Amino acid sequence: MSSSKVKAGQLWGKSKEDLKKQLDDLKTELGTLRVQKIAGGAASKLTKIHDLRKSIARVLTVINANQRAQLRLFYQKKKYLPLDLRPKQTRAMRRRLTKEEASLVTEKQKKKQMHFPQRKYAVKAEV
């Protein structure tokens, strides 16, 4: 069993199967340590339990990040993106008109601009 802290940098290069195997090992080790704690083990078990819990969290973080990266690749060319992969932003920013929607001009407005363009004035400068 590992008993030393897991470094996140080492996890990124591993395959999904290796990560799952390491996760199972860490979880079984955590289970045995918890049983030993109840049976009346040393106080050093508590720090080991803490380190193991954090190591499990690191492994799960890497697994989830890899999974999200794969999903991003899968949905890259699709029309719609799942809500959790879209940019968060603020509620107001998400509801704002897109640039295309904001630049649209109605037929009535087009006619008005065509028939009554902005007037140009030549202003004589005073000396």
Tab-separated table of C-alpha atoms in Angstrom:
chain	number	residue	atom	x	y	z
A	1	MET	CA	0.000	0.000	0.000
A	2	SER	CA	1.187	3.494	-0.855
A	3	SER	CA	0.864	5.442	2.466
A	4	SER	CA	2.723	8.443	0.965
A	5	LYS	CA	0.999	11.501	-0.436
A	6	VAL	CA	-0.001	11.391	-4.101
A	7	LYS	CA	1.491	14.161	-6.249
A	8	ALA	CA	-0.979	15.639	-8.723
A	9	GLY	CA	1.756	16.176	-11.322
A	10	GLN	CA	2.379	12.426	-11.525
A	11	LEU	CA	-1.315	11.678	-12.048
A	12	TRP	CA	-1.846	13.704	-15.230
A	13	GLY	CA	0.209	11.344	-17.402
A	14	LYS	CA	-1.550	8.169	-16.217
A	15	SER	CA	-4.285	6.354	-18.134
A	16	LYS	CA	-7.861	6.061	-16.922
A	17	GLU	CA	-7.393	2.410	-15.878
A	18	ASP	CA	-4.289	3.238	-13.826
A	19	LEU	CA	-6.123	6.063	-12.096
A	20	LYS	CA	-9.102	3.822	-11.282
A	21	LYS	CA	-6.751	1.152	-9.905
A	22	GLN	CA	-4.916	3.701	-7.763
A	23	LEU	CA	-8.253	5.058	-6.513
A	24	ASP	CA	-9.370	1.575	-5.468
A	25	ASP	CA	-6.054	0.973	-3.674
A	26	LEU	CA	-6.336	4.270	-1.806
A	27	LYS	CA	-9.937	3.563	-0.803
A	28	THR	CA	-9.135	0.079	0.523
A	29	GLU	CA	-6.176	1.486	2.469
A	30	LEU	CA	-8.444	4.173	3.917
A	31	GLY	CA	-10.929	1.498	4.984
A	32	THR	CA	-8.253	-0.518	6.782
A	33	LEU	CA	-6.932	2.595	8.533
A	34	ARG	CA	-10.424	3.505	9.730
A	35	VAL	CA	-10.878	0.024	11.168
A	36	GLN	CA	-7.494	0.292	12.942
A	37	LYS	CA	-8.482	3.686	14.340
A	38	ILE	CA	-11.650	2.242	15.867
A	39	ALA	CA	-9.687	-0.715	17.249
A	40	GLY	CA	-7.470	1.764	19.101
A	41	GLY	CA	-4.482	2.466	16.896
A	42	ALA	CA	-1.834	5.169	17.255
A	43	ALA	CA	-2.529	8.879	16.778
A	44	SER	CA	-0.347	8.882	13.650
A	45	LYS	CA	-3.202	7.032	11.916
A	46	LEU	CA	-5.238	10.243	11.940
A	47	THR	CA	-2.712	12.118	9.826
A	48	LYS	CA	-2.460	9.134	7.477
A	49	ILE	CA	-6.250	9.124	7.115
A	50	HIS	CA	-6.148	12.851	6.330
A	51	ASP	CA	-3.426	12.364	3.696
A	52	LEU	CA	-5.285	9.453	2.136
A	53	ARG	CA	-8.520	11.440	1.870
A	54	LYS	CA	-6.664	14.273	0.153
A	55	SER	CA	-4.920	11.823	-2.183
A	56	ILE	CA	-8.277	10.295	-3.146
A	57	ALA	CA	-9.574	13.791	-3.874
A	58	ARG	CA	-6.549	14.496	-6.117
A	59	VAL	CA	-7.087	11.297	-8.103
A	60	LEU	CA	-10.801	12.042	-8.513
A	61	THR	CA	-9.995	15.597	-9.617
A	62	VAL	CA	-7.682	14.327	-12.356
A	63	ILE	CA	-10.251	11.731	-13.488
A	64	ASN	CA	-13.023	14.358	-13.665
A	65	ALA	CA	-10.805	16.901	-15.453
A	66	ASN	CA	-9.830	14.305	-18.069
A	67	GLN	CA	-13.467	13.329	-18.534
A	68	ARG	CA	-14.497	16.978	-19.025
A	69	ALA	CA	-11.697	17.483	-21.551
A	70	GLN	CA	-12.956	14.457	-23.529
A	71	LEU	CA	-16.511	15.827	-23.424
A	72	ARG	CA	-15.301	19.222	-24.663
A	73	LEU	CA	-13.654	17.493	-27.638
A	74	PHE	CA	-16.824	15.485	-28.326
A	75	TYR	CA	-19.116	18.554	-28.277
A	76	GLN	CA	-16.671	20.835	-30.128
A	77	LYS	CA	-18.408	20.612	-33.538
A	78	LYS	CA	-21.959	20.215	-32.187
A	79	LYS	CA	-24.558	22.973	-32.291
A	80	TYR	CA	-25.362	22.898	-28.573
A	81	LEU	CA	-23.084	22.482	-25.576
A	82	PRO	CA	-24.207	20.933	-22.255
A	83	LEU	CA	-24.932	23.530	-19.583
A	84	ASP	CA	-22.023	22.523	-17.345
A	85	LEU	CA	-19.534	22.985	-20.231
A	86	ARG	CA	-20.786	26.456	-21.177
A	87	PRO	CA	-19.027	29.540	-19.793
A	88	LYS	CA	-20.516	30.518	-16.416
A	89	GLN	CA	-20.501	34.354	-16.679
A	90	THR	CA	-23.320	36.205	-14.913
A	91	ARG	CA	-27.033	35.698	-15.446
A	92	ALA	CA	-27.357	39.101	-17.154
A	93	MET	CA	-24.431	38.379	-19.490
A	94	ARG	CA	-25.931	35.013	-20.484
A	95	ARG	CA	-29.246	36.662	-21.366
A	96	ARG	CA	-27.695	39.545	-23.273
A	97	LEU	CA	-28.205	39.757	-27.065
A	98	THR	CA	-25.448	38.277	-29.178
A	99	LYS	CA	-23.459	40.576	-31.484
A	100	GLU	CA	-25.418	39.298	-34.480
A	101	GLU	CA	-28.774	39.881	-32.771
A	102	ALA	CA	-27.772	43.364	-31.616
A	103	SER	CA	-26.598	44.400	-35.105
A	104	LEU	CA	-29.855	43.397	-36.843
A	105	VAL	CA	-31.909	46.287	-38.276
A	106	THR	CA	-35.646	46.071	-38.964
A	107	GLU	CA	-37.047	46.688	-42.444
A	108	LYS	CA	-38.719	49.909	-41.240
A	109	GLN	CA	-35.456	51.181	-39.779
A	110	LYS	CA	-33.607	50.385	-43.029
A	111	LYS	CA	-36.124	52.419	-45.039
A	112	LYS	CA	-35.910	55.294	-42.584
A	113	GLN	CA	-32.099	55.349	-42.806
A	114	MET	CA	-32.194	55.163	-46.594
A	115	HIS	CA	-34.762	57.939	-47.144
A	116	PHE	CA	-33.682	60.226	-44.311
A	117	PRO	CA	-29.918	59.866	-43.923
A	118	GLN	CA	-28.001	61.855	-41.337
A	119	ARG	CA	-27.473	65.380	-42.615
A	120	LYS	CA	-23.992	66.669	-43.227
A	121	TYR	CA	-23.268	70.287	-42.329
A	122	ALA	CA	-20.290	72.360	-43.362
A	123	VAL	CA	-19.415	74.637	-40.470
A	124	LYS	CA	-17.446	77.793	-41.232
A	125	ALA	CA	-14.608	78.302	-38.772
A	126	GLU	CA	-14.325	81.752	-37.212
A	127	VAL	CA	-10.964	83.465	-37.240
